[in-house]
Structure formats: structure tokens, C-alpha cells
Amino acid sequence: MDRIQLVMVTGLSGAGKTSCMAVFENLEFQCIDNAPIELLEQFANLLKTSKEYTKVAYAVKLKDALQAARILSNLDWIDLSILFLDANDDVLLKRYKQSRRSHPLLISERAASLQEAIEFERELAKPVLRISNKVIDTSMMKTNKLQQLIEDYYLHSETDPFRISFISFGYKHGIPKDLDLMFDVRFLPNPFYVDELREQTGNDKAVYDYVMEKPETQEFVEVLTPTLDYLFKNFEQEGRMHLVVGIGCTGGQHRSVTLTNYFADHYAKIYQVHRLHRDADH
């Protein structure tokens, strides 16, 4: 029988599990949200005998994540992937204040303050993070970008070609937590200091040309391209299905967007390529 694709979704409270499950539902996954862990083995046996469930997204509370992973990883009819949702403390605090919801640990009186609840969960998350296949930091992420990432990660089959996701980002907004390779382009000339380019991004031709025409950029591309050629070839031969490459500058608007666009266009001639500009305005 074909193995069932099951994505176990977990992470910090307030990091976007509900939004994530809505994305999976839109992608025609069967979605199970916070079912009791005591029923998981019975549900897994149902998956074995039912033809209805071929793609499943299973949301599980962080406190139950390790137990759920142990159960599901031992079943040979399930292809398990663990997706961990994260966000920085300031964002989590802001989300709870804006929504006026109570943190689960406050409700259960296991924490005396929201900050204490977040710190408690971060300790709880450490062993789960070690076994997670994908980590998505939703701190600066809008729903459409979350959907794009999930599509890149999970809408494929075992016969799909090797895929590469290029992601631009700004260091001042934090480093994405799911990168396989990361390159810092903050040494390149910055269009931010050119008045007529400041409000544009690397998606605009004027900014793209400004960055790409600089001798420093030309040398960087000349040095990095053969390195990427070598890495991509060997990752593909090793059996990797998907690689995430991050390119960062200060604000994630100009240089990183330009280089991400350049390399995405270049490697789209060879591989299946996706691009995401995490922090660019447009």
C-alpha cells in the first residue's frame, strides 16, 4: 500500500497553528486539530484501512508532541513529517494582547505571567525542535507567505525533482530558522543610501540593475555560483528532495532580494525553484 503523508503540526502557543491548519485545509489535506493523544493509535489504525486519508495534517499540543512523534514514527504505513511553528517573544506577547486570549499555561495555572508561560514552553520545545523536519518562524510572516512556504514544502511526491527554495531576508528582522544554507550580502553597496532607490526593492529594475552592475556583486556571483553548483549536485545525489537557501542583507529590501531573484532565475533553468521575499514590501 502507498504510505500516507502525515504532517504533524506543533509549536509555541500563539505561533500560528490555527492559520497553518487553515492552509493545509485549503490544500485538501484532511485536518485533525488537537485530537486527544490517547486516541492517536486508534486513528493511526484507521488511516491504515481507509482510502479517504492520503494526506493528513495533525495539529498536536506541544506537551503531547514527543509522545505523538514516537507513536507515528513507528508505523510503516505513515510518512511522518514534523512541522514546528515558532515566533519571537515580542510577537507572541503582542498577539496575545491583541487577541485578548489567555495562554493555555495561564488557564491551567502552570504559569503566573504570559512571559513565564512563553519561557516555560521554550524549554518544553527544545527536544521537539531537535526532531522537527521543518521549522517556520511566523514572526514577520503574512498568511499568503505562510501558504507559499507550506506549498513549497509539502505539495510534492516521491517522484518530484530536486527542489530549491531561495529566501531573501533582513538580519534586523531575525534569521529564518529553516535554512539549509545561508549567505550574507551586507558587504555589497546598499541602494538604501540612494534617495531615488530607497523606497524600492530588489523586485524593481532600477534597484536590481544598481546591485547587479556593481563590481563587488559581479565578483560575488562569480565566486558563489560554482560553489552552489557543487553543493546542489551533491545534495541531490545524497537524496535530498528540498533545499532552502537564505540570502540576507540588513533590511531584506534591496541586496538580498536582488541576489535571490538572480539565483532563482539562474537555477530555474536546471532545477525546480521557488522564491520567497520574507521582508520585502512588494
Coordinates of N, CA and C in Angstrom, one line a residue, residues 138-244:
T138 N 7.1 32.4 12.2 CA 6.0 33.2 11.7 C 6.0 34.7 12.2
S139 N 7.1 35.1 12.8 CA 7.1 36.4 13.5 C 6.8 37.5 12.5
M140 N 7.4 37.5 11.3 CA 7.2 38.5 10.3 C 6.4 38.1 9.1
M141 N 5.6 37.0 9.3 CA 5.0 36.3 8.1 C 3.5 36.5 8.0
K142 N 3.1 37.0 6.8 CA 1.7 37.1 6.5 C 1.2 35.7 6.0
T143 N -0.1 35.6 6.0 CA -0.7 34.3 5.7 C -0.4 33.8 4.3
N144 N -0.3 34.7 3.3 CA 0.0 34.3 2.0 C 1.4 33.8 1.8
K145 N 2.3 34.3 2.6 CA 3.7 33.8 2.6 C 3.8 32.5 3.3
L146 N 3.0 32.3 4.4 CA 2.9 31.0 5.1 C 2.4 30.0 4.1
Q147 N 1.4 30.3 3.4 CA 0.8 29.3 2.4 C 1.8 29.0 1.4
Q148 N 2.6 30.0 0.9 CA 3.6 29.7 -0.1 C 4.7 28.7 0.4
L149 N 5.1 28.9 1.6 CA 6.1 28.0 2.2 C 5.6 26.6 2.4
I150 N 4.4 26.5 2.9 CA 3.8 25.2 3.0 C 3.6 24.4 1.7
E151 N 3.2 25.2 0.7 CA 3.1 24.6 -0.6 C 4.4 24.1 -1.1
D152 N 5.5 24.9 -0.9 CA 6.8 24.5 -1.4 C 7.3 23.3 -0.7
Y153 N 7.0 23.2 0.6 CA 7.4 22.0 1.4 C 6.7 20.7 1.2
Y154 N 5.3 20.8 1.1 CA 4.5 19.6 1.2 C 3.7 19.2 0.0
L155 N 3.6 20.1 -1.1 CA 2.9 19.7 -2.3 C 3.8 19.0 -3.3
H156 N 4.3 17.8 -2.9 CA 5.1 17.1 -3.8 C 5.0 15.6 -3.6
S157 N 5.5 14.8 -4.5 CA 5.5 13.4 -4.3 C 7.0 12.8 -4.3
E158 N 7.1 11.6 -4.1 CA 8.4 11.0 -4.1 C 9.1 11.0 -5.5
T159 N 8.3 11.2 -6.5 CA 8.9 11.3 -7.9 C 9.2 12.7 -8.3
D160 N 8.9 13.7 -7.5 CA 9.2 15.0 -7.8 C 10.7 15.3 -7.9
P161 N 11.1 16.2 -8.8 CA 12.5 16.5 -8.9 C 13.0 17.3 -7.7
F162 N 14.4 17.3 -7.6 CA 15.0 18.1 -6.5 C 14.6 19.6 -6.6
R163 N 14.2 20.1 -5.4 CA 13.6 21.5 -5.4 C 14.5 22.4 -4.5
I164 N 14.6 23.6 -4.9 CA 15.4 24.6 -4.2 C 14.5 25.8 -3.9
S165 N 14.4 26.3 -2.6 CA 13.7 27.5 -2.3 C 14.8 28.5 -1.9
F166 N 14.7 29.7 -2.6 CA 15.6 30.8 -2.3 C 14.8 31.8 -1.5
I167 N 15.3 32.2 -0.3 CA 14.5 33.1 0.6 C 15.4 34.3 0.9
S168 N 14.9 35.5 0.6 CA 15.6 36.8 1.0 C 15.1 37.2 2.4
F169 N 15.9 37.8 3.1 CA 15.5 38.2 4.5 C 16.4 39.4 5.0
G170 N 15.9 40.1 6.0 CA 16.7 41.1 6.6 C 17.2 40.7 8.0
Y171 N 18.5 40.8 8.2 CA 19.0 40.4 9.5 C 18.4 41.1 10.7
K172 N 18.0 42.4 10.5 CA 17.4 43.1 11.6 C 16.0 42.6 12.0
H173 N 15.4 41.7 11.2 CA 14.2 41.1 11.5 C 14.4 39.7 12.0
G174 N 15.6 39.2 12.1 CA 15.9 37.8 12.5 C 16.2 36.9 11.4
I175 N 16.9 35.9 11.7 CA 17.3 34.9 10.7 C 16.2 33.8 10.6
P176 N 15.7 33.5 9.4 CA 14.8 32.3 9.2 C 15.4 31.1 9.9
K177 N 14.5 30.3 10.5 CA 15.0 29.1 11.3 C 15.0 27.8 10.5
D178 N 14.6 27.9 9.2 CA 14.5 26.6 8.4 C 15.5 26.6 7.3
L179 N 16.6 27.4 7.4 CA 17.6 27.4 6.3 C 18.5 26.3 6.3
D180 N 18.9 25.8 5.1 CA 19.9 24.8 5.0 C 21.3 25.4 4.7
L181 N 21.2 26.5 3.9 CA 22.4 27.3 3.5 C 22.1 28.8 3.7
M182 N 23.0 29.6 4.1 CA 22.8 31.0 4.4 C 24.0 31.8 3.9
F183 N 23.7 32.9 3.2 CA 24.7 33.8 2.7 C 24.4 35.2 3.0
D184 N 25.4 35.9 3.5 CA 25.3 37.3 4.0 C 25.8 38.3 2.9
V185 N 24.9 39.2 2.4 CA 25.4 40.1 1.3 C 25.4 41.5 1.8
R186 N 25.6 41.7 3.1 CA 25.6 43.1 3.6 C 26.9 43.8 3.2
F187 N 27.9 43.1 2.7 CA 29.1 43.8 2.2 C 28.9 44.5 0.9
L188 N 27.8 44.2 0.2 CA 27.6 44.8 -1.1 C 27.1 46.3 -1.0
P189 N 27.3 47.1 -2.0 CA 26.8 48.5 -1.9 C 25.3 48.5 -1.7
N190 N 24.9 49.4 -0.9 CA 23.5 49.4 -0.4 C 22.6 50.5 -1.1
P191 N 21.6 50.1 -1.9 CA 20.8 51.1 -2.6 C 20.0 51.9 -1.6
F192 N 19.9 51.5 -0.3 CA 19.2 52.3 0.7 C 19.7 53.7 0.8
Y193 N 21.0 53.9 0.5 CA 21.6 55.2 0.6 C 21.5 56.0 -0.7
V194 N 20.8 55.5 -1.7 CA 20.5 56.3 -2.9 C 19.0 56.7 -2.8
D195 N 18.8 58.0 -2.7 CA 17.5 58.6 -2.4 C 16.4 58.0 -3.3
E196 N 16.7 58.0 -4.6 CA 15.6 57.5 -5.6 C 15.4 56.0 -5.5
L197 N 16.2 55.3 -4.8 CA 16.1 53.8 -4.8 C 15.6 53.3 -3.4
R198 N 15.6 54.2 -2.4 CA 15.4 53.8 -1.0 C 14.0 53.1 -0.8
E199 N 13.0 53.6 -1.5 CA 11.6 53.1 -1.3 C 11.3 52.0 -2.2
Q200 N 12.2 51.6 -3.1 CA 12.0 50.5 -4.0 C 12.6 49.2 -3.4
T201 N 12.5 48.1 -4.0 CA 13.1 46.8 -3.6 C 13.8 46.2 -4.8
G202 N 14.5 45.1 -4.5 CA 15.2 44.3 -5.5 C 14.3 43.7 -6.5
N203 N 12.9 43.8 -6.3 CA 12.0 43.4 -7.4 C 11.8 44.5 -8.5
D204 N 12.3 45.7 -8.2 CA 12.3 46.8 -9.1 C 13.5 46.8 -10.0
K205 N 13.4 47.1 -11.3 CA 14.5 47.0 -12.2 C 15.7 48.0 -11.8
A206 N 15.3 49.2 -11.3 CA 16.3 50.1 -11.0 C 17.2 49.7 -9.9
V207 N 16.6 49.1 -8.9 CA 17.4 48.5 -7.8 C 18.2 47.3 -8.2
Y208 N 17.5 46.4 -8.9 CA 18.2 45.2 -9.4 C 19.4 45.5 -10.2
D209 N 19.3 46.5 -11.2 CA 20.4 46.9 -12.0 C 21.5 47.5 -11.2
Y210 N 21.1 48.4 -10.2 CA 22.1 49.0 -9.4 C 23.0 48.0 -8.7
V211 N 22.4 47.0 -8.1 CA 23.1 46.0 -7.3 C 23.9 45.1 -8.2
M212 N 23.3 44.6 -9.3 CA 24.0 43.6 -10.1 C 25.1 44.2 -11.0
E213 N 25.1 45.5 -11.2 CA 26.2 46.1 -12.0 C 27.4 46.5 -11.2
K214 N 27.3 46.4 -9.9 CA 28.5 46.7 -9.1 C 29.6 45.6 -9.2
P215 N 30.8 46.0 -9.3 CA 31.9 45.0 -9.4 C 31.9 44.0 -8.3
E216 N 31.6 44.5 -7.1 CA 31.6 43.6 -5.9 C 30.5 42.5 -6.1
T217 N 29.4 42.9 -6.7 CA 28.3 41.9 -6.9 C 28.8 40.9 -8.0
Q218 N 29.4 41.4 -9.0 CA 29.8 40.5 -10.1 C 30.9 39.5 -9.6
E219 N 31.8 40.0 -8.7 CA 32.8 39.1 -8.2 C 32.1 38.0 -7.3
F220 N 31.1 38.5 -6.4 CA 30.4 37.6 -5.5 C 29.7 36.5 -6.3
V221 N 29.0 36.8 -7.4 CA 28.3 35.9 -8.2 C 29.3 34.9 -8.8
E222 N 30.4 35.4 -9.3 CA 31.4 34.6 -9.9 C 32.0 33.6 -9.0
V223 N 32.1 34.0 -7.7 CA 32.7 33.0 -6.7 C 31.7 32.1 -6.2
L224 N 30.4 32.5 -6.0 CA 29.4 31.7 -5.3 C 28.8 30.7 -6.2
T225 N 28.6 31.0 -7.5 CA 27.9 30.1 -8.4 C 28.5 28.7 -8.5
P226 N 29.8 28.6 -8.7 CA 30.4 27.2 -8.8 C 30.3 26.5 -7.4
T227 N 30.3 27.3 -6.3 CA 30.1 26.6 -5.0 C 28.7 26.1 -4.9
L228 N 27.7 26.8 -5.3 CA 26.3 26.4 -5.3 C 26.1 25.2 -6.3
D229 N 26.7 25.3 -7.4 CA 26.7 24.2 -8.4 C 27.1 22.9 -7.7
Y230 N 28.2 22.9 -7.0 CA 28.8 21.8 -6.4 C 27.9 21.3 -5.3
L231 N 27.4 22.2 -4.4 CA 26.5 21.8 -3.3 C 25.2 21.2 -3.8
F232 N 24.6 21.9 -4.7 CA 23.3 21.4 -5.2 C 23.4 20.0 -5.8
K233 N 24.4 19.8 -6.6 CA 24.6 18.5 -7.2 C 24.8 17.4 -6.2
N234 N 25.6 17.7 -5.1 CA 25.9 16.7 -4.1 C 24.7 16.4 -3.2
F235 N 23.9 17.5 -2.9 CA 22.7 17.3 -2.1 C 21.7 16.5 -2.8
E236 N 21.6 16.7 -4.1 CA 20.6 15.9 -4.9 C 21.1 14.5 -5.0
Q237 N 22.4 14.2 -5.2 CA 22.8 12.8 -5.2 C 22.7 12.1 -3.9
E238 N 22.8 12.9 -2.8 CA 22.6 12.3 -1.5 C 21.2 11.9 -1.2
G239 N 20.2 12.4 -2.0 CA 18.8 12.0 -1.8 C 17.9 13.1 -1.3
R240 N 18.5 14.3 -1.1 CA 17.6 15.4 -0.6 C 16.6 15.7 -1.6
M241 N 15.3 16.0 -1.1 CA 14.3 16.4 -2.0 C 14.1 17.9 -2.1
H242 N 14.6 18.6 -1.1 CA 14.3 20.1 -1.0 C 15.4 20.7 -0.2
L243 N 15.9 21.9 -0.7 CA 16.9 22.6 0.0 C 16.5 24.1 0.1
V244 N 16.7 24.7 1.2 CA 16.3 26.1 1.5 C 17.6 26.9 1.6

